[in-house]
PDB file of C-alpha atoms in Angstrom:
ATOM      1  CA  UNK A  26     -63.563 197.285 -32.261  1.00 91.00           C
ATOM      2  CA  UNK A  27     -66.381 197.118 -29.475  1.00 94.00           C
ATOM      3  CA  UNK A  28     -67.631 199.102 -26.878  1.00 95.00           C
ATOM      4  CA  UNK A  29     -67.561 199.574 -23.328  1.00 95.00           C
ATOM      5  CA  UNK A  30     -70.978 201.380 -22.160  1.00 94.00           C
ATOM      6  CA  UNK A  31     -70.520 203.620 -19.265  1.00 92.00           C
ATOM      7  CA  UNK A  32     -72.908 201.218 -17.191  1.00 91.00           C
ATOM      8  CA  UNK A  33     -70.082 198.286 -17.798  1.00 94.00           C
ATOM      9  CA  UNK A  34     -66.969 200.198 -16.356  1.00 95.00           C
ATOM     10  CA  UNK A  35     -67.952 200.182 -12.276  1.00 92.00           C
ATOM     11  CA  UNK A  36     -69.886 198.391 -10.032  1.00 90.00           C
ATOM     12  CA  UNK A  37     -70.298 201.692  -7.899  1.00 87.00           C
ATOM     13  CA  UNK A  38     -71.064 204.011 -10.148  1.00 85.00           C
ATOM     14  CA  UNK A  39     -73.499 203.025 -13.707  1.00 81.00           C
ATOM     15  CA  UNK A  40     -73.168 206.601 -14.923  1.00 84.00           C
ATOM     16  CA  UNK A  41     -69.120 207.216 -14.274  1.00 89.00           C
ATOM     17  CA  UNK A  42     -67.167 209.007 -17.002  1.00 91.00           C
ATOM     18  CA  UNK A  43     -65.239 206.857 -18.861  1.00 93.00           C
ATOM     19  CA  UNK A  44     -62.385 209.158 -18.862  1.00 92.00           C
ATOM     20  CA  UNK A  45     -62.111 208.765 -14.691  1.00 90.00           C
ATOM     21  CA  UNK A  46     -61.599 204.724 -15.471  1.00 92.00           C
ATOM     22  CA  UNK A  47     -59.492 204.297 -18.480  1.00 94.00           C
ATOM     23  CA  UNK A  48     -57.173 205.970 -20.461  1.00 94.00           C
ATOM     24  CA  UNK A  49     -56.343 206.014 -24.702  1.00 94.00           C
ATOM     25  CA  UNK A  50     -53.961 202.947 -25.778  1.00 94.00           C
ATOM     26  CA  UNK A  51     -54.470 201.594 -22.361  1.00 94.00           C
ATOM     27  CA  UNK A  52     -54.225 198.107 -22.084  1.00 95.00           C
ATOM     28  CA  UNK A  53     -56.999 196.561 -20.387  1.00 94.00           C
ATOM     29  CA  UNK A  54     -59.021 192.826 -19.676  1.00 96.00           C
ATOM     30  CA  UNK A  55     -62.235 193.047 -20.621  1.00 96.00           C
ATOM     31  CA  UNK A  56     -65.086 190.687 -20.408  1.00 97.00           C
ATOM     32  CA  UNK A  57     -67.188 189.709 -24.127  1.00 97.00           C
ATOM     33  CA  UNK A  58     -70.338 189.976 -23.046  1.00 96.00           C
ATOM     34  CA  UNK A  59     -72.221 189.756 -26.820  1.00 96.00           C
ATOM     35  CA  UNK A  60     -71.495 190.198 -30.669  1.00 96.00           C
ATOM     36  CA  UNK A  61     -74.269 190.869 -32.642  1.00 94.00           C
ATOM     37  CA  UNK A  62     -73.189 189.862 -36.440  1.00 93.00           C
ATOM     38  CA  UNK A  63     -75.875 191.544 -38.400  1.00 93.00           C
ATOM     39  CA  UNK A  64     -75.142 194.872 -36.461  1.00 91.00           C
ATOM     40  CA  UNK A  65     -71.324 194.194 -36.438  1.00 93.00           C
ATOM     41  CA  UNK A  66     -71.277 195.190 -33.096  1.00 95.00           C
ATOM     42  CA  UNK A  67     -69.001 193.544 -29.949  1.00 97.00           C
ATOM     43  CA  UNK A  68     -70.398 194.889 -26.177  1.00 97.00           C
ATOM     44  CA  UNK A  69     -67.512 194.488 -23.477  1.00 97.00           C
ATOM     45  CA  UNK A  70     -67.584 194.548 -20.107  1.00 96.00           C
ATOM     46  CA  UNK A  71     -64.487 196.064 -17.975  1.00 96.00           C
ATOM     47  CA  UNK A  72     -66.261 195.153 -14.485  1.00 94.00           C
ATOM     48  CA  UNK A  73     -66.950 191.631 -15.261  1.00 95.00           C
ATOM     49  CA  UNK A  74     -63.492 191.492 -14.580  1.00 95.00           C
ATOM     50  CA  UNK A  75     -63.353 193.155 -11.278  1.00 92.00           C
ATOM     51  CA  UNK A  76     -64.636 191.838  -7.844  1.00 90.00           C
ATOM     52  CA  UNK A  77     -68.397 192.589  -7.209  1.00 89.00           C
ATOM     53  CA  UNK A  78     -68.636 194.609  -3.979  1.00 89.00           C
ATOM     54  CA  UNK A  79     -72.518 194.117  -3.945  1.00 88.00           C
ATOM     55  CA  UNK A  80     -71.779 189.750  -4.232  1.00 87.00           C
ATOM     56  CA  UNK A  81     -69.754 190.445  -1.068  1.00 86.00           C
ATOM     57  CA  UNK A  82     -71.229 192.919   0.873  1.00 90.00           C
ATOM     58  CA  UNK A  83     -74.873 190.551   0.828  1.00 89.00           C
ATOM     59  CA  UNK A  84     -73.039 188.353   3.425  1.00 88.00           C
ATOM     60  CA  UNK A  85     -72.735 191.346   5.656  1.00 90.00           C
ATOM     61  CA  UNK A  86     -76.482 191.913   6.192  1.00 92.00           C
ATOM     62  CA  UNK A  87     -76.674 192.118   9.465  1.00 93.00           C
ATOM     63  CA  UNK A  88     -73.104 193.097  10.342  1.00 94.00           C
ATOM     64  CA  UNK A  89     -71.961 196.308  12.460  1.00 95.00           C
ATOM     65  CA  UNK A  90     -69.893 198.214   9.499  1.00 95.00           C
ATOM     66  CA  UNK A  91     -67.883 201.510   9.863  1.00 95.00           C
ATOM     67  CA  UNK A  92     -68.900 203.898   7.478  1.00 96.00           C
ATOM     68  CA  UNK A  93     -68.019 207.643   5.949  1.00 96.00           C
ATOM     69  CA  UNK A  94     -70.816 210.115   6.441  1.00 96.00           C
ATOM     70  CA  UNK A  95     -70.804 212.110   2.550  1.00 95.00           C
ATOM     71  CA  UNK A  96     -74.370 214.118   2.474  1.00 95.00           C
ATOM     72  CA  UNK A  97     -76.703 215.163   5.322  1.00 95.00           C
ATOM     73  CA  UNK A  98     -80.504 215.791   4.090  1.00 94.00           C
ATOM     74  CA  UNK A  99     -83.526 217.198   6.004  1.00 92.00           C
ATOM     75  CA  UNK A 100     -84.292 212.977   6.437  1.00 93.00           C
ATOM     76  CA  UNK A 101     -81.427 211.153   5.869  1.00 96.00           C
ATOM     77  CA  UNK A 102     -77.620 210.715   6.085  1.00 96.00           C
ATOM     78  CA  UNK A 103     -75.808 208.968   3.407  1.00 96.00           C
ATOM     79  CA  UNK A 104     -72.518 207.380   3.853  1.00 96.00           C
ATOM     80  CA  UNK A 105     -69.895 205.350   1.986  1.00 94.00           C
ATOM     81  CA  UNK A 106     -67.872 202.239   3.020  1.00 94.00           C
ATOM     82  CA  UNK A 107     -64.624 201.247   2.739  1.00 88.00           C
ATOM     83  CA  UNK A 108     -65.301 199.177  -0.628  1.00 86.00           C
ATOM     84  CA  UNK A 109     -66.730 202.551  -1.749  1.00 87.00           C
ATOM     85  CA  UNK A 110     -70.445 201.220  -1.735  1.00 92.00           C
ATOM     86  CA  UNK A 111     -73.008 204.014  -0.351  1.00 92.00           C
ATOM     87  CA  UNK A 112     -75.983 203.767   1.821  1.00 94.00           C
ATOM     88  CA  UNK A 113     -78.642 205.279   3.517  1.00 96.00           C
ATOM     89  CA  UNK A 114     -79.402 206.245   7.291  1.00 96.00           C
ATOM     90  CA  UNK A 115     -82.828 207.244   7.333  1.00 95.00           C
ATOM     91  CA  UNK A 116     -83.533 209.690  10.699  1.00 94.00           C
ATOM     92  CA  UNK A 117     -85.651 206.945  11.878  1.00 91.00           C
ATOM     93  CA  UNK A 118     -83.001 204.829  12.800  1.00 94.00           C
ATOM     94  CA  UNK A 119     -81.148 207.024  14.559  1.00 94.00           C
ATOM     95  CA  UNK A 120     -82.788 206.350  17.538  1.00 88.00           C
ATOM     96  CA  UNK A 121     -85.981 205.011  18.648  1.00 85.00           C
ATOM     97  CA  UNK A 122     -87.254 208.400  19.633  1.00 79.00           C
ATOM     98  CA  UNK A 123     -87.573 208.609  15.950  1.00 81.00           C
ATOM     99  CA  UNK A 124     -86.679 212.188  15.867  1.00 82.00           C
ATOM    100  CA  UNK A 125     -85.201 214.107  12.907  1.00 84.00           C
ATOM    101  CA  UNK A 126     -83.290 216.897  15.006  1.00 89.00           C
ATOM    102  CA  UNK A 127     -81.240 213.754  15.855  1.00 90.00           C
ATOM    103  CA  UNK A 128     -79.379 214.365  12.073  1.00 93.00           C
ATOM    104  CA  UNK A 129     -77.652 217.512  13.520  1.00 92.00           C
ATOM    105  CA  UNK A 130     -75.877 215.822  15.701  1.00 93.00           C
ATOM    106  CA  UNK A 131     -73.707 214.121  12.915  1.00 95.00           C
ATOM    107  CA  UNK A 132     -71.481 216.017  10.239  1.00 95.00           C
ATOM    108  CA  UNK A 133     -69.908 215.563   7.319  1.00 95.00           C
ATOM    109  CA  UNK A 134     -66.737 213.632   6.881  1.00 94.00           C
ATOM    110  CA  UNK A 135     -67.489 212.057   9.491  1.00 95.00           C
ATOM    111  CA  UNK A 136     -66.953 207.988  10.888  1.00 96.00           C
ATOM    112  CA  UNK A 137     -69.501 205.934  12.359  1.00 96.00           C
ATOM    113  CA  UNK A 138     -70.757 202.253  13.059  1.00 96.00           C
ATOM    114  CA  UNK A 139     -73.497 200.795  11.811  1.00 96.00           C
ATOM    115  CA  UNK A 140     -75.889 198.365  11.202  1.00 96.00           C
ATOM    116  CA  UNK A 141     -76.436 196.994   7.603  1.00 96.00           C
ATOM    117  CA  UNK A 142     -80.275 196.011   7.716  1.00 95.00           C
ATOM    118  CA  UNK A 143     -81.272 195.578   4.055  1.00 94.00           C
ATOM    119  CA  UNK A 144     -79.667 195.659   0.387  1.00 93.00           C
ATOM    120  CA  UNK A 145     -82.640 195.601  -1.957  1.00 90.00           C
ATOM    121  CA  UNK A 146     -81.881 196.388  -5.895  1.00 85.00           C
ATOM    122  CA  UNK A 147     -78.767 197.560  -4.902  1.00 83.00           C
ATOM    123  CA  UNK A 148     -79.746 200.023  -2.395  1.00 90.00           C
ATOM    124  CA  UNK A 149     -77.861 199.633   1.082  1.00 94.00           C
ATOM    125  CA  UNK A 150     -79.916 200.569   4.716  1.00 96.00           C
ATOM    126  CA  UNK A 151     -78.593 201.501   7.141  1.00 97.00           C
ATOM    127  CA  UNK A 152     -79.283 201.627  11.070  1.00 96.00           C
ATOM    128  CA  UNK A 153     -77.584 203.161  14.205  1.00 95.00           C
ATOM    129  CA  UNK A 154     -80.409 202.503  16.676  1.00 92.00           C
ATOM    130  CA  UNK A 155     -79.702 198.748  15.587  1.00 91.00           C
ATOM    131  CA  UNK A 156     -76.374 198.929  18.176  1.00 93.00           C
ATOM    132  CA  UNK A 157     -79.103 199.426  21.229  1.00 89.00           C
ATOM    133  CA  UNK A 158     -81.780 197.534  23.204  1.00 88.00           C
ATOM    134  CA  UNK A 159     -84.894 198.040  21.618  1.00 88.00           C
ATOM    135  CA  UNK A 160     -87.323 199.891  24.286  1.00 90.00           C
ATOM    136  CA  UNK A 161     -90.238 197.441  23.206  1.00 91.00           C
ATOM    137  CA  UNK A 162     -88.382 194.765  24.617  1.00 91.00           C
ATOM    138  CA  UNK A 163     -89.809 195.538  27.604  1.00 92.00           C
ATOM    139  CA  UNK A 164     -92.979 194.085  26.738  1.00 94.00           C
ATOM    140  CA  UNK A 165     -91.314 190.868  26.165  1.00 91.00           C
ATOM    141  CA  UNK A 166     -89.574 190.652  28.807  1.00 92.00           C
ATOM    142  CA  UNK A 167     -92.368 191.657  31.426  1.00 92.00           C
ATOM    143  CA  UNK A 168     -94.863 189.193  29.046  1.00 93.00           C
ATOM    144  CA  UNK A 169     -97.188 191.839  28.731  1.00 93.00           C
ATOM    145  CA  UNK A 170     -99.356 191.327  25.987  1.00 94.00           C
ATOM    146  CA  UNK A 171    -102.863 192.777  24.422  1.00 95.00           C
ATOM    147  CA  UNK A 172    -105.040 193.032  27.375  1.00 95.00           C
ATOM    148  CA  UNK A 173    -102.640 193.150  29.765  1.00 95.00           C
ATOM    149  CA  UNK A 174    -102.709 196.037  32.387  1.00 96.00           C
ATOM    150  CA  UNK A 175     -99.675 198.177  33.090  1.00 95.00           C
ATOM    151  CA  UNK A 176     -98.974 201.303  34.972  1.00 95.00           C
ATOM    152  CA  UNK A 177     -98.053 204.057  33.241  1.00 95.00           C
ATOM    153  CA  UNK A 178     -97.074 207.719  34.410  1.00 94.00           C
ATOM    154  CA  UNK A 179     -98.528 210.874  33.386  1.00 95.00           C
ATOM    155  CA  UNK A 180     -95.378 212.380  30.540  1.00 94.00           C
ATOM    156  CA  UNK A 181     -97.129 215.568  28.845  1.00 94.00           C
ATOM    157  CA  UNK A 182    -101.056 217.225  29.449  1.00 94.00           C
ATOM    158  CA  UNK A 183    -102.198 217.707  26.090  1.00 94.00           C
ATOM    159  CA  UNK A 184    -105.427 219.116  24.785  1.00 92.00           C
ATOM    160  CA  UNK A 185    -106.185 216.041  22.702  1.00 94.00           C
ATOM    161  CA  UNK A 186    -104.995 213.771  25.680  1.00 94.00           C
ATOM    162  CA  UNK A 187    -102.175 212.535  27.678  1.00 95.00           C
ATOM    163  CA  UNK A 188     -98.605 211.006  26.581  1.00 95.00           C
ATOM    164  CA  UNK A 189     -97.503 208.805  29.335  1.00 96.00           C
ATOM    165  CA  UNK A 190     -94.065 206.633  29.526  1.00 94.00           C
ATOM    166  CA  UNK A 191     -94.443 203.044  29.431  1.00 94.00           C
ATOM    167  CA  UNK A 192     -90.979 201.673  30.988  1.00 90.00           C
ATOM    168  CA  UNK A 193     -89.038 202.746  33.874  1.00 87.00           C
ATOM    169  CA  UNK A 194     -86.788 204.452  31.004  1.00 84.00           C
ATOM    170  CA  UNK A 195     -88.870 206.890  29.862  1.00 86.00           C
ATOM    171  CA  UNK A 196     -88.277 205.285  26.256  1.00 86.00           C
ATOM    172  CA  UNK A 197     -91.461 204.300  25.107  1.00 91.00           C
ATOM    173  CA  UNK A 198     -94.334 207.250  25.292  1.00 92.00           C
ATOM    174  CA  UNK A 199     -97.557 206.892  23.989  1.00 94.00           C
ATOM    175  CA  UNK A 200    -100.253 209.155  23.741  1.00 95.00           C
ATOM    176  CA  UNK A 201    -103.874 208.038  25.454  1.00 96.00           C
ATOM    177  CA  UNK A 202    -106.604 209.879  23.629  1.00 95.00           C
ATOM    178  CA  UNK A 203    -109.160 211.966  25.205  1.00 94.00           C
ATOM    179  CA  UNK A 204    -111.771 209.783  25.041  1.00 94.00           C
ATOM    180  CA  UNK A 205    -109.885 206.815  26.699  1.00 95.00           C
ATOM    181  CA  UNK A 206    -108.840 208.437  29.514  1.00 94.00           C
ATOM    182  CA  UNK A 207    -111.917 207.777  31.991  1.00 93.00           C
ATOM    183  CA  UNK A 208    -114.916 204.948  31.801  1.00 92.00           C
ATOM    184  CA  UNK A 209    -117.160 208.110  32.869  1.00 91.00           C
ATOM    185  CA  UNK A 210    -117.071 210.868  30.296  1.00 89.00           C
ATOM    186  CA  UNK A 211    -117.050 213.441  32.654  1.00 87.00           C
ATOM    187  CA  UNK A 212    -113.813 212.223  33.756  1.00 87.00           C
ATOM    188  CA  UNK A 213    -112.471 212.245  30.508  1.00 90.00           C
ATOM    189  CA  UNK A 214    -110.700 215.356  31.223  1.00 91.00           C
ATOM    190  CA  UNK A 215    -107.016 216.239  30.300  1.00 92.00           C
ATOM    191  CA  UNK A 216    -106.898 218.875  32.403  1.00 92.00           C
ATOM    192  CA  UNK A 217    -107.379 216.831  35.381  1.00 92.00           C
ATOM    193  CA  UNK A 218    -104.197 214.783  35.043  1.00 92.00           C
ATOM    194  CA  UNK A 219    -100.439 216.373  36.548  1.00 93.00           C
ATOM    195  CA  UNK A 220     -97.185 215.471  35.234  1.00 93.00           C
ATOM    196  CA  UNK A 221     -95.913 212.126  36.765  1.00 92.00           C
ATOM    197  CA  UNK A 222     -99.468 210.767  38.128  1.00 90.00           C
ATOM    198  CA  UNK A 223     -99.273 207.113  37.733  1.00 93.00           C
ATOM    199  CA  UNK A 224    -101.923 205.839  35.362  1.00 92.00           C
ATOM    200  CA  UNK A 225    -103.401 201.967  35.265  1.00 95.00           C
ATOM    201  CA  UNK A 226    -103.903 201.787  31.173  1.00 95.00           C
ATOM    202  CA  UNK A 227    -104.686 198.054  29.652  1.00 97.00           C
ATOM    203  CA  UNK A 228    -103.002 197.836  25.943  1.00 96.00           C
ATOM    204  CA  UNK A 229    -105.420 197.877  23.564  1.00 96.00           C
ATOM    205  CA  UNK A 230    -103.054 197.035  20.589  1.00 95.00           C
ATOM    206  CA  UNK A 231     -99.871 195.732  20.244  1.00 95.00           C
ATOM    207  CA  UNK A 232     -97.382 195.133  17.236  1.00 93.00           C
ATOM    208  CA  UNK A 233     -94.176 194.303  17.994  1.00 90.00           C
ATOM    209  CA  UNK A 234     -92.641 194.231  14.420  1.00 86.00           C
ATOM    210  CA  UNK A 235     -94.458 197.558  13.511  1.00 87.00           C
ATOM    211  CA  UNK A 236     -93.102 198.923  17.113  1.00 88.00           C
ATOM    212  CA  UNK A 237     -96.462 200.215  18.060  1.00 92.00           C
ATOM    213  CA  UNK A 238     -98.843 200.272  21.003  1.00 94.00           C
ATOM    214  CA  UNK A 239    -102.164 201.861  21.929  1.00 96.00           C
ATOM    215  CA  UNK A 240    -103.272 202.049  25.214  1.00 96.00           C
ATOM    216  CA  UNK A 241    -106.758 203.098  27.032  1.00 96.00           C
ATOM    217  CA  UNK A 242    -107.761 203.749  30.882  1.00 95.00           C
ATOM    218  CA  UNK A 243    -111.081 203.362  30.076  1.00 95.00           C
ATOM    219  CA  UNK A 244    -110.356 199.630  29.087  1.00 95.00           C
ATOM    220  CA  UNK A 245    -108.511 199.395  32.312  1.00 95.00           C
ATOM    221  CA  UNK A 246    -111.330 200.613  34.544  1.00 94.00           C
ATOM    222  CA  UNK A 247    -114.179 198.384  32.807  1.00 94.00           C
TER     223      UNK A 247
END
């Protein structure tokens, strides 16, 4: 005799009863996977003899996939794909407004496309946002660049500061502190600033990979 642990049945699923896979005086290929004399014991595998979904889906990193939304969280959707493999869409990427009202939009049940953008220890990402333009291309493609000066216009009056957009979109909106709003202090005044008043700012910081920018008036003026 020798044994088939639960972890050797399925690829999908390590923890799957035994009694969903096989059946009593079913005849079955298994794999020998060790005998340990001393212990008289024989460990089997029944998936060694199965295709690996996770050998074949690691050439689709990178591929647009259609996939089965199963579970809805307060962060994340998770949905299955045709091999039966499951993965996560975290709110994030969604969309690049990064917003997590953006998960009601989506139900259970049902079919989307989708990015696959990592599979790390057997844990699939996945990304919708991935299918667009990124927004912070636009710094590319205008070859604008840490010191660079751009105009901006006014978004949101905040206490704290201003939000302005960045591209003619409205995609990218970043929020100008208080204190980087005038050279003068004085000036440094939310409260002075209207909805859609255009705005020289000069990018203070600007990480591309990270997807985030700071700007500053102040910098602009001096």
């Amino acid at each position: 005799e020798g044994l088939i642990h639960s972890s050797e049945l399925s690829w999908i699923n390590k923890n799957i009863d035994p009694n969903k896979v096989l059946s009593v005086s079913q005849e079955v290929k298994v794999k020998l996977m060790s005998i340990d004399k001393d212990a008289k014991r024989i460990s089997l595998s029944f998936r060694e003899t199965l295709p690996n979904p996770w050998k074949e889906i690691k050439n689709k990193v990178g591929s647009v996939v259609e996939v089965t939304i199963n579970n809805i969280t307060d962060k994340a959707i998770f949905a299955d794909l045709e091999s039966g493999l499951s993965g996560m869409l975290h709110f994030r990427e969604l969309s690049y407004q990064e917003e997590n009202q953006d998960l009601k939009k989506f139900k259970k049940g049902q079919k989307i496309k989708v990015k696959i953008i990592e599979l790390k220890d057997d844990k699939l990402r996945f990304s919708l946002r991935a299918l667009e333009k990124d927004p912070f291309d636009f710094f590319k493609e205008n070859k604008k660049k840490e010191g660079s000066i751009i105009t901006t216009r006014v978004h949101e009056v905040l206490k704290t500061g201003v939000k302005v957009t960045v591209d003619p979109d409205k995609h990218i909106i970043v929020m100008i502190k208080k204190n980087q709003l005038a050279k003068e202090a004085a000036d440094c005044r939310p409260e002075i600033f209207v909805k859609g008043n255009a705005l020289d700012s000069m990018i203070t910081e600007l990480d591309l990979e990270k997807r985030e920018v700071s700007l500053s008036v102040k910098a602009a003026q001096i």
